[in-house]
Coordinates of N, CA and C in Angstrom, one line a residue:
X176 N 21.8 -1.2 10.4 CA 21.2 -1.0 9.1 C 20.5 0.4 9.1
X177 N 20.6 1.1 8.0 CA 19.9 2.4 7.9 C 19.0 2.3 6.7
X178 N 17.9 3.2 6.8 CA 17.0 3.2 5.7 C 16.8 4.7 5.2
X179 N 16.8 4.9 3.9 CA 16.7 6.2 3.3 C 15.5 6.1 2.3
X180 N 14.7 7.2 2.3 CA 13.7 7.3 1.3 C 14.0 8.5 0.4
X181 N 13.7 8.2 -0.9 CA 14.0 9.2 -1.9 C 12.8 9.5 -2.8
X182 N 12.5 10.7 -3.1 CA 11.5 11.1 -4.1 C 12.3 11.2 -5.4
X183 N 11.8 10.5 -6.5 CA 12.4 10.6 -7.8 C 11.3 11.0 -8.8
X184 N 11.2 12.4 -9.0 CA 10.2 12.9 -9.8 C 10.3 12.5 -11.3
X185 N 11.5 12.2 -11.7 CA 11.7 11.7 -13.1 C 11.6 10.2 -13.3
X186 N 11.0 9.5 -12.4 CA 10.7 8.1 -12.5 C 9.3 8.0 -13.0
X187 N 9.1 7.7 -14.3 CA 7.8 7.8 -14.9 C 7.1 6.5 -15.3
X188 N 7.9 5.4 -15.4 CA 7.3 4.2 -15.9 C 8.0 2.9 -15.3
X189 N 7.5 1.8 -15.7 CA 8.1 0.5 -15.2 C 9.6 0.4 -15.7
X190 N 9.9 0.9 -16.9 CA 11.2 0.8 -17.4 C 12.2 1.6 -16.5
X191 N 11.7 2.8 -16.1 CA 12.5 3.6 -15.1 C 12.8 2.9 -13.8
X192 N 11.7 2.3 -13.3 CA 11.8 1.5 -12.0 C 12.8 0.4 -12.2
X193 N 12.7 -0.3 -13.3 CA 13.6 -1.4 -13.6 C 15.1 -1.0 -13.6
X194 N 15.3 0.1 -14.3 CA 16.7 0.6 -14.3 C 17.2 0.9 -12.9
X195 N 16.4 1.5 -12.1 CA 16.7 1.9 -10.7 C 17.0 0.6 -9.9
X196 N 16.1 -0.4 -10.1 CA 16.2 -1.7 -9.4 C 17.6 -2.3 -9.8
X197 N 17.9 -2.4 -11.0 CA 19.1 -3.0 -11.5 C 20.3 -2.4 -10.9
X198 N 20.4 -1.1 -10.9 CA 21.6 -0.5 -10.4 C 21.8 -0.6 -8.9
X199 N 20.7 -0.5 -8.2 CA 20.8 -0.5 -6.7 C 20.9 -1.9 -6.1
X200 N 20.2 -2.8 -6.7 CA 20.3 -4.2 -6.2 C 21.6 -4.8 -6.3
X201 N 22.4 -4.3 -7.2 CA 23.8 -4.9 -7.4 C 24.8 -4.0 -6.7
X202 N 24.4 -3.0 -6.0 CA 25.3 -2.2 -5.3 C 25.6 -2.8 -3.9
X203 N 26.9 -2.8 -3.6 CA 27.4 -3.3 -2.3 C 26.7 -2.5 -1.1
X204 N 26.2 -3.2 -0.2 CA 25.6 -2.6 1.0 C 24.1 -2.5 1.0
X205 N 23.5 -2.6 -0.2 CA 22.0 -2.5 -0.3 C 21.5 -3.9 0.1
X206 N 20.6 -3.9 1.2 CA 20.0 -5.1 1.7 C 18.6 -5.2 1.3
X207 N 17.9 -4.1 1.1 CA 16.5 -4.1 0.8 C 16.2 -2.9 -0.1
X208 N 15.3 -3.1 -1.1 CA 14.9 -2.0 -2.0 C 13.4 -2.1 -2.2
X209 N 12.7 -1.0 -2.0 CA 11.3 -0.9 -2.3 C 11.0 0.2 -3.2
X210 N 10.3 0.0 -4.3 CA 10.1 1.0 -5.3 C 8.5 1.2 -5.4
X211 N 8.1 2.4 -5.2 CA 6.7 2.8 -5.3 C 6.5 3.7 -6.5
X212 N 6.3 3.1 -7.7 CA 6.2 3.9 -8.9 C 5.1 5.0 -8.8
X213 N 3.9 4.6 -8.3 CA 2.8 5.5 -8.2 C 3.1 6.7 -7.4
X214 N 3.9 6.6 -6.3 CA 4.3 7.7 -5.5 C 5.7 8.3 -5.9
X215 N 6.3 7.7 -6.8 CA 7.6 8.1 -7.3 C 8.6 8.2 -6.2
X216 N 8.6 7.1 -5.3 CA 9.5 7.0 -4.2 C 10.3 5.7 -4.2
X217 N 11.4 5.7 -3.6 CA 12.1 4.4 -3.4 C 12.6 4.5 -1.9
X218 N 12.7 3.3 -1.3 CA 13.2 3.1 0.0 C 14.4 2.1 -0.1
X219 N 15.6 2.6 0.4 CA 16.8 1.8 0.3 C 17.2 1.5 1.8
X220 N 17.5 0.2 2.1 CA 17.9 -0.1 3.4 C 19.3 -0.9 3.3
X221 N 20.1 -0.7 4.3 CA 21.4 -1.4 4.3 C 22.5 -0.6 4.9
X222 N 23.7 -1.1 4.6 CA 24.9 -0.4 5.1 C 25.5 0.3 3.9
X223 N 24.8 1.4 3.6 CA 25.2 2.2 2.5 C 24.9 3.7 2.8
X224 N 25.7 4.6 2.2 CA 25.5 6.0 2.5 C 24.5 6.6 1.5
X225 N 23.7 7.6 1.9 CA 22.8 8.2 1.0 C 23.5 8.9 -0.2
X226 N 24.7 9.4 0.0 CA 25.4 10.0 -1.1 C 25.8 9.0 -2.1
X227 N 26.1 7.7 -1.7 CA 26.4 6.7 -2.6 C 25.2 6.3 -3.5
X228 N 24.0 6.2 -2.8 CA 22.8 5.9 -3.5 C 22.5 7.0 -4.5
X229 N 22.6 8.3 -4.1 CA 22.3 9.4 -5.0 C 23.2 9.4 -6.2
X230 N 24.5 9.1 -6.0 CA 25.5 9.1 -7.1 C 25.2 8.0 -8.1
X231 N 24.8 6.8 -7.6 CA 24.4 5.7 -8.5 C 23.2 6.1 -9.3
X232 N 22.2 6.7 -8.7 CA 21.0 7.1 -9.5 C 21.3 8.2 -10.5
X233 N 22.2 9.1 -10.1 CA 22.5 10.2 -11.1 C 23.3 9.7 -12.2
X234 N 24.1 8.6 -12.0 CA 24.9 8.0 -13.1 C 23.9 7.5 -14.3
X235 N 22.7 7.1 -13.9 CA 21.8 6.6 -14.9 C 20.7 7.6 -15.2
X236 N 20.9 8.8 -14.8 CA 20.0 9.9 -15.3 C 18.8 10.3 -14.4
X237 N 18.8 9.8 -13.1 CA 17.8 10.2 -12.2 C 18.3 11.1 -11.1
X238 N 17.5 12.0 -10.7 CA 17.9 13.0 -9.7 C 17.0 12.9 -8.5
X239 N 17.5 12.1 -7.5 CA 16.7 11.8 -6.3 C 16.8 13.0 -5.3
X240 N 15.7 13.1 -4.5 CA 15.7 14.0 -3.4 C 15.4 13.2 -2.2
X241 N 16.3 13.2 -1.2 CA 16.1 12.4 0.0 C 15.0 13.1 0.8
X242 N 14.1 12.3 1.3 CA 13.0 12.8 2.2 C 13.1 12.2 3.6
X243 N 12.6 12.9 4.5 CA 12.6 12.4 5.9 C 11.6 11.3 6.1
X244 N 12.1 10.2 6.7 CA 11.2 9.1 6.9 C 10.3 9.3 8.1

């Protein structure tokens, strides 16, 4: 299992966090998802590629930047 952390500067509110949660929790390979709205970060764990996570987020209008854990 791998874990990736992303900074999402355009995640401003609970509604944004809920959209992100909905798209990623239903994605194959995601085993754990943690969203820190105050820090504008998410942590995704599972058998999934970072490119796949980024593509899913971009589909719903968010532009993540992967950060080193």
